[in-house]
Amino acid sequence: MTLILGLESSCDETAAALVTSDRRILAHRVAGQEAEHSPFGGVVPEIAARAHVDRLAPIVAGVLADAGVSLADVDAIAATAGPGLIGGVMVGLVTGKALAHAANKPLIAVNHLEGHALSPRLVDPDLAFPYLLLLVSGGHCQLLLVKGVGDYRRLATTIDDAAGEAFDKTAKLLGLGYPGGPAVERIAQDGNPQVVPLPRPLVGSAEPHFSFAGLKSAVARAAAKGAHSVPDLAASFQQAVVDCLVDRSRIALAACPDATAFVVAGGVAANGAIRTALTDLAARFDRPFVAPPLWLCTDNGAMIAWAGAERFAAGLFDDLSVAARPRWPLDPDAETVRGAGVKA
């Protein structure tokens, strides 16, 4: 049994956790930054980085105290090394390097996307490779065949905006505040998803990828006309996103008959309407549907610690010269897509 300390600071959550190789979460803490970013309607990178500097060390001390262990009891330090806002990534990675050097422990530089990709295995020991993963977050929207630790084949990605980005920008357009995803979901419960005619980009096409920029622009035009209520706009937007995710995932499921399960992870995976629709889709293909609990979908230290535990077991370590990376694709050999999809 190994004990891994995980650090996460890639965007606007400062987090740390202690996780064992037998899937016990001994302690975890997360500090959000809603108060700092709400006046601006979105994340300000410099403010986020400064908040990480202030909060990470006390959070690390807190999880060690919560678990009743010392740094000497930890077997390795896992820290997000990218992708993400480079200032925040550097804060977490430098902290991880300092702790690893001071305690003479191995360092594991974790790809934030791999943290999401492997997080369902933290809570579901029966989830076996290979599985099909829909990774939906603020900065990414991808379909991946997860073949093993460090072994991913990208089947689809966004050619413009990610689904979570579209949620955040729609919330800003509708005056719903920040964070946008939960705000849209809450008010959509009071709306009619069939009222506002909105596009479903690429739905029905043979192309496997995602596109949400046109949908976001259509919401802006509909809001400017003032003909529909905010709840109806939110509900119609959310349903359009659901339809896009289901249609693209359908293509991937058909292309991966050997996948053991259909898995969703990332912050947008916390959306209830999306979960319900994906559960139904998996049933149509007779595949188990696996999703982490809601708190494990959003950025957290436990997923980074678990990815560290999986990499530790595979003998995958990093030296202290490893660099922070604002871009870090899980499948570096994936073909370049048309459009602006550079977030692969």
C-alpha positions as MATLAB code, in Angstrom:
seq = 'MTLILGLESSCDETAAALVTSDRRILAHRVAGQEAEHSPFGGVVPEIAARAHVDRLAPIVAGVLADAGVSLADVDAIAATAGPGLIGGVMVGLVTGKALAHAANKPLIAVNHLEGHALSPRLVDPDLAFPYLLLLVSGGHCQLLLVKGVGDYRRLATTIDDAAGEAFDKTAKLLGLGYPGGPAVERIAQDGNPQVVPLPRPLVGSAEPHFSFAGLKSAVARAAAKGAHSVPDLAASFQQAVVDCLVDRSRIALAACPDATAFVVAGGVAANGAIRTALTDLAARFDRPFVAPPLWLCTDNGAMIAWAGAERFAAGLFDDLSVAARPRWPLDPDAETVRGAGVKA';
ca = [
       0.000    0.000    0.000;
       1.380    3.387   -1.004;
       0.340    6.853    0.171;
       0.370    9.699   -2.348;
       0.037   13.425   -1.703;
      -1.672   15.124   -4.657;
      -1.588   18.860   -5.454;
      -3.903   20.629   -7.919;
      -3.703   24.286   -9.014;
      -4.327   24.346  -12.762;
      -7.209   26.837  -12.778;
      -9.238   28.362   -9.938;
      -9.319   25.594   -7.332;
      -6.448   25.141   -4.913;
      -6.522   21.557   -3.684;
      -4.564   18.820   -1.967;
      -5.396   15.262   -0.958;
      -3.887   12.120    0.513;
      -4.922    8.926   -1.281;
      -3.756    5.342   -0.823;
      -3.189    2.783   -3.553;
      -6.108    0.757   -2.161;
      -8.466    3.669   -2.961;
      -8.847    5.250    0.468;
      -9.055    9.039    0.551;
      -7.483    9.861    3.909;
      -7.977   13.613    3.578;
      -8.788   16.208    0.951;
      -9.293   19.954    0.924;
     -10.339   22.354   -1.832;
     -10.407   26.152   -1.758;
     -12.411   27.807   -4.508;
     -11.942   31.336   -5.806;
     -15.494   32.369   -6.668;
     -15.287   35.573   -4.623;
     -12.100   36.691   -6.374;
     -13.320   36.076   -9.930;
     -17.056   36.793   -9.715;
     -16.647   40.583  -10.261;
     -15.027   39.812  -13.620;
     -17.450   37.117  -14.781;
     -14.673   34.570  -15.273;
     -11.234   33.451  -14.169;
      -8.468   36.091  -14.178;
      -5.183   34.129  -14.494;
      -3.007   36.491  -12.432;
      -5.527   36.626   -9.589;
      -5.812   32.831   -9.658;
      -2.044   32.354   -9.458;
      -1.725   34.721   -6.490;
      -4.535   32.929   -4.673;
      -2.754   29.600   -5.175;
       0.418   31.075   -3.665;
      -1.503   32.173   -0.572;
      -3.525   28.990   -0.085;
      -1.587   25.942   -1.177;
       0.866   25.610    1.722;
      -1.854   25.886    4.426;
      -4.010   23.370    2.534;
      -1.134   20.873    2.354;
      -0.504   21.297    6.079;
      -4.226   20.848    6.672;
      -4.586   17.547    4.829;
      -1.524   16.120    6.575;
      -3.036   17.124    9.926;
      -6.470   15.779    8.964;
      -4.980   12.391    8.102;
      -2.689   12.348   11.131;
       0.436   11.738    9.043;
       3.645   13.593    8.311;
       5.401   14.241    5.028;
       7.804   11.448    5.957;
       4.906    8.974    5.783;
       4.100    9.879    2.176;
       5.550    7.661   -0.565;
       5.460   10.233   -3.385;
       4.342   13.752   -4.269;
       2.040   14.091   -7.281;
       1.477   17.579   -8.683;
      -0.376   18.856  -11.721;
       2.221   19.909  -14.307;
      -0.285   20.981  -16.992;
      -2.309   21.712  -18.961;
      -3.852   24.816  -17.466;
      -3.219   28.446  -16.597;
       0.547   28.487  -16.527;
       0.862   30.694  -13.433;
      -1.270   28.377  -11.339;
       0.356   25.246  -12.736;
       3.787   26.619  -11.796;
       2.685   27.294   -8.220;
       1.555   23.702   -7.682;
       4.445   22.081   -9.501;
       7.115   24.160   -7.754;
       5.477   23.369   -4.419;
       5.495   19.669   -5.306;
       9.161   19.841   -6.277;
      10.054   21.590   -3.023;
       8.216   19.013   -0.924;
       9.725   16.105   -2.863;
      13.237   17.537   -2.506;
      12.845   18.395    1.178;
      11.442   14.964    2.105;
      13.559   12.989   -0.391;
      10.429   11.579   -2.023;
       9.738   10.785   -5.686;
       7.994   13.433   -7.769;
       5.194   12.512  -10.161;
       4.238   15.221  -12.661;
       0.586   14.565  -13.490;
      -1.275   15.603  -16.595;
      -4.429   17.278  -15.297;
      -6.455   15.535  -18.011;
      -5.100   12.165  -16.907;
      -6.297   13.028  -13.424;
      -9.823   13.369  -14.789;
      -9.429   10.332  -17.041;
      -8.397    7.993  -14.227;
     -10.608    9.474  -11.487;
     -13.488    7.008  -12.088;
     -11.116    4.156  -11.182;
     -10.595    5.727   -7.751;
     -14.215    5.009   -6.816;
     -14.891    1.995   -9.057;
     -12.310   -0.792   -8.612;
     -14.091   -2.897  -11.251;
     -13.553   -0.347  -14.033;
     -11.080   -2.073  -16.347;
      -9.125   -0.860  -19.357;
      -9.908   -0.095  -22.112;
     -12.871    2.189  -21.582;
     -14.389    5.011  -23.613;
     -14.117    8.375  -21.887;
     -16.038   11.572  -22.560;
     -13.884   14.255  -20.941;
     -15.892   17.470  -20.608;
     -14.563   20.468  -18.721;
     -14.126   24.215  -18.966;
     -11.186   23.936  -21.310;
     -11.562   20.540  -22.962;
     -14.135   18.397  -24.706;
     -12.748   15.090  -25.936;
     -13.619   11.469  -26.528;
     -10.751    9.160  -25.643;
     -10.165    5.436  -25.564;
      -8.378    4.912  -22.250;
      -6.184    1.890  -22.942;
      -4.060    2.119  -19.796;
      -2.084    4.501  -17.603;
      -0.349    6.907  -19.966;
      -1.912    5.211  -23.008;
      -4.719    7.164  -24.678;
      -6.184    7.337  -28.172;
      -8.102   10.489  -28.947;
     -11.182    9.864  -31.056;
     -12.627   13.373  -31.083;
     -12.002   16.859  -29.736;
     -13.530   20.301  -30.072;
     -12.713   22.343  -33.146;
     -13.434   25.597  -31.279;
     -14.934   26.025  -27.788;
     -15.204   23.377  -25.089;
     -18.599   22.537  -23.604;
     -17.719   24.037  -20.227;
     -16.471   27.208  -21.885;
     -19.790   27.489  -23.716;
     -21.647   27.096  -20.404;
     -19.564   29.843  -18.768;
     -19.947   32.267  -21.673;
     -23.678   31.601  -21.904;
     -24.033   32.312  -18.190;
     -22.214   35.604  -18.685;
     -24.440   36.512  -21.654;
     -27.550   35.804  -19.571;
     -26.265   37.643  -16.497;
     -26.188   34.522  -14.348;
     -22.831   35.123  -12.705;
     -19.837   32.899  -12.071;
     -19.263   29.951  -12.008;
     -21.426   29.636  -15.085;
     -22.103   25.919  -15.434;
     -23.983   25.411  -12.152;
     -25.806   28.722  -12.654;
     -27.114   27.678  -16.077;
     -28.178   24.276  -14.775;
     -30.075   25.792  -11.844;
     -32.100   28.283  -13.860;
     -32.665   25.809  -16.708;
     -34.813   23.774  -14.331;
     -37.448   26.534  -14.599;
     -37.304   26.781  -18.394;
     -38.681   24.980  -21.432;
     -35.835   23.381  -23.455;
     -37.955   23.305  -26.621;
     -38.852   26.993  -26.824;
     -35.742   28.633  -28.301;
     -34.584   27.287  -31.684;
     -30.836   26.804  -31.346;
     -28.372   24.948  -33.601;
     -26.741   21.594  -32.813;
     -23.345   22.008  -34.526;
     -22.103   18.867  -36.346;
     -24.993   16.716  -35.072;
     -25.799   14.130  -37.707;
     -22.499   14.588  -39.544;
     -19.910   11.876  -40.067;
     -17.200   14.082  -38.592;
     -16.457   12.823  -35.043;
     -15.538   16.157  -33.443;
     -17.385   18.758  -31.341;
     -18.209   22.400  -32.001;
     -19.877   24.858  -29.635;
     -18.881   28.318  -30.915;
     -21.908   28.577  -33.220;
     -24.253   27.558  -30.423;
     -22.791   30.186  -28.123;
     -23.221   32.855  -30.823;
     -26.818   31.755  -31.413;
     -27.574   32.198  -27.708;
     -26.123   35.706  -27.871;
     -28.353   36.603  -30.829;
     -31.439   35.124  -29.169;
     -30.732   36.968  -25.920;
     -30.261   40.261  -27.777;
     -33.720   39.951  -29.362;
     -35.324   39.825  -25.918;
     -38.098   37.520  -27.092;
     -37.421   34.698  -24.641;
     -37.080   34.401  -20.891;
     -33.710   33.654  -19.323;
     -34.887   30.247  -17.990;
     -36.069   29.230  -21.475;
     -32.782   30.385  -23.026;
     -30.769   28.480  -20.420;
     -32.854   25.328  -20.785;
     -32.710   25.425  -24.580;
     -28.956   25.974  -24.548;
     -28.421   23.121  -22.102;
     -30.543   20.775  -24.217;
     -28.540   21.706  -27.322;
     -25.309   20.810  -25.512;
     -26.833   17.517  -24.350;
     -27.867   16.660  -27.906;
     -24.365   17.437  -29.228;
     -22.639   15.339  -26.560;
     -24.980   12.393  -27.078;
     -24.634   12.439  -30.867;
     -20.836   12.607  -30.823;
     -20.586    9.966  -28.097;
     -22.845    7.702  -30.130;
     -20.315    7.711  -32.968;
     -17.469    6.876  -30.576;
     -19.361    4.061  -28.888;
     -20.091    2.493  -32.259;
     -16.376    2.722  -33.122;
     -15.204    1.079  -29.865;
     -16.955   -2.299  -29.512;
     -14.264   -3.566  -27.123;
     -14.644   -0.726  -24.606;
     -15.554   -2.145  -21.203;
     -17.652    0.879  -20.214;
     -18.732    4.377  -21.182;
     -17.226    6.853  -18.725;
     -17.726   10.590  -18.264;
     -15.421   12.847  -16.256;
     -14.576   16.538  -15.897;
     -16.429   19.478  -14.408;
     -19.306   19.417  -16.915;
     -19.938   15.777  -15.938;
     -21.529   17.151  -12.758;
     -24.487   18.415  -14.823;
     -27.554   16.287  -14.068;
     -29.212   16.578  -17.478;
     -25.998   15.504  -19.193;
     -25.567   12.535  -16.861;
     -29.116   11.359  -17.452;
     -28.794   11.533  -21.226;
     -25.425    9.750  -21.243;
     -26.768    7.038  -18.953;
     -29.543    6.379  -21.479;
     -27.031    6.347  -24.345;
     -24.829    3.778  -22.604;
     -27.874    1.569  -22.030;
     -28.687    1.691  -25.750;
     -25.227    0.264  -26.431;
     -25.486   -2.206  -23.536;
     -22.452   -0.714  -21.807;
     -22.024    0.137  -18.135;
     -22.134    3.882  -17.493;
     -19.556    5.125  -14.999;
     -19.279    8.635  -13.581;
     -17.398    9.846  -10.500;
     -19.376   11.444   -7.648;
     -20.073   15.121   -8.252;
     -17.280   16.433   -6.036;
     -14.734   14.318   -7.908;
     -15.805   15.738  -11.293;
     -14.637   19.263  -10.558;
     -10.924   19.976  -10.066;
      -9.591   18.401   -6.872;
      -6.461   16.968   -5.304;
      -7.789   13.418   -4.939;
      -7.833   12.786   -8.675;
      -4.238   14.023   -8.947;
      -3.180   11.838   -6.029;
      -4.925    8.816   -7.588;
      -3.291    9.435  -10.975;
      -0.038    9.623   -9.028;
      -0.798    6.286   -7.372;
      -1.495    4.673  -10.754;
       1.732    6.087  -12.198;
       3.668    5.082   -9.058;
       2.495    1.486   -9.524;
       3.669    1.626  -13.145;
       7.075    2.964  -12.123;
       6.532    6.328  -13.833;
       8.404    9.094  -11.997;
       9.807   12.517  -12.925;
      12.944   14.404  -11.959;
      12.958   17.901  -10.517;
      13.734   19.482  -13.881;
      10.266   18.668  -15.290;
       8.636   21.784  -16.731;
       5.149   23.194  -16.309;
       3.127   22.979  -19.511;
       0.154   25.170  -20.515;
      -0.678   22.631  -23.279;
      -0.239   18.888  -22.809;
      -2.262   16.491  -24.992;
      -3.024   13.022  -23.677;
      -2.597   11.655  -27.194;
       0.336   13.525  -28.771;
      -0.002   11.484  -31.972;
      -3.609   12.492  -32.623;
      -4.225   14.230  -35.923;
      -4.596   17.991  -35.967;
      -8.226   18.969  -36.393;
      -9.576   21.777  -38.513;
     -10.554   25.008  -36.833;
      -9.165   26.351  -33.596;
      -8.992   23.088  -31.670;
      -5.548   23.645  -30.183;
      -6.508   22.508  -26.683;
      -6.044   18.825  -27.459;
];
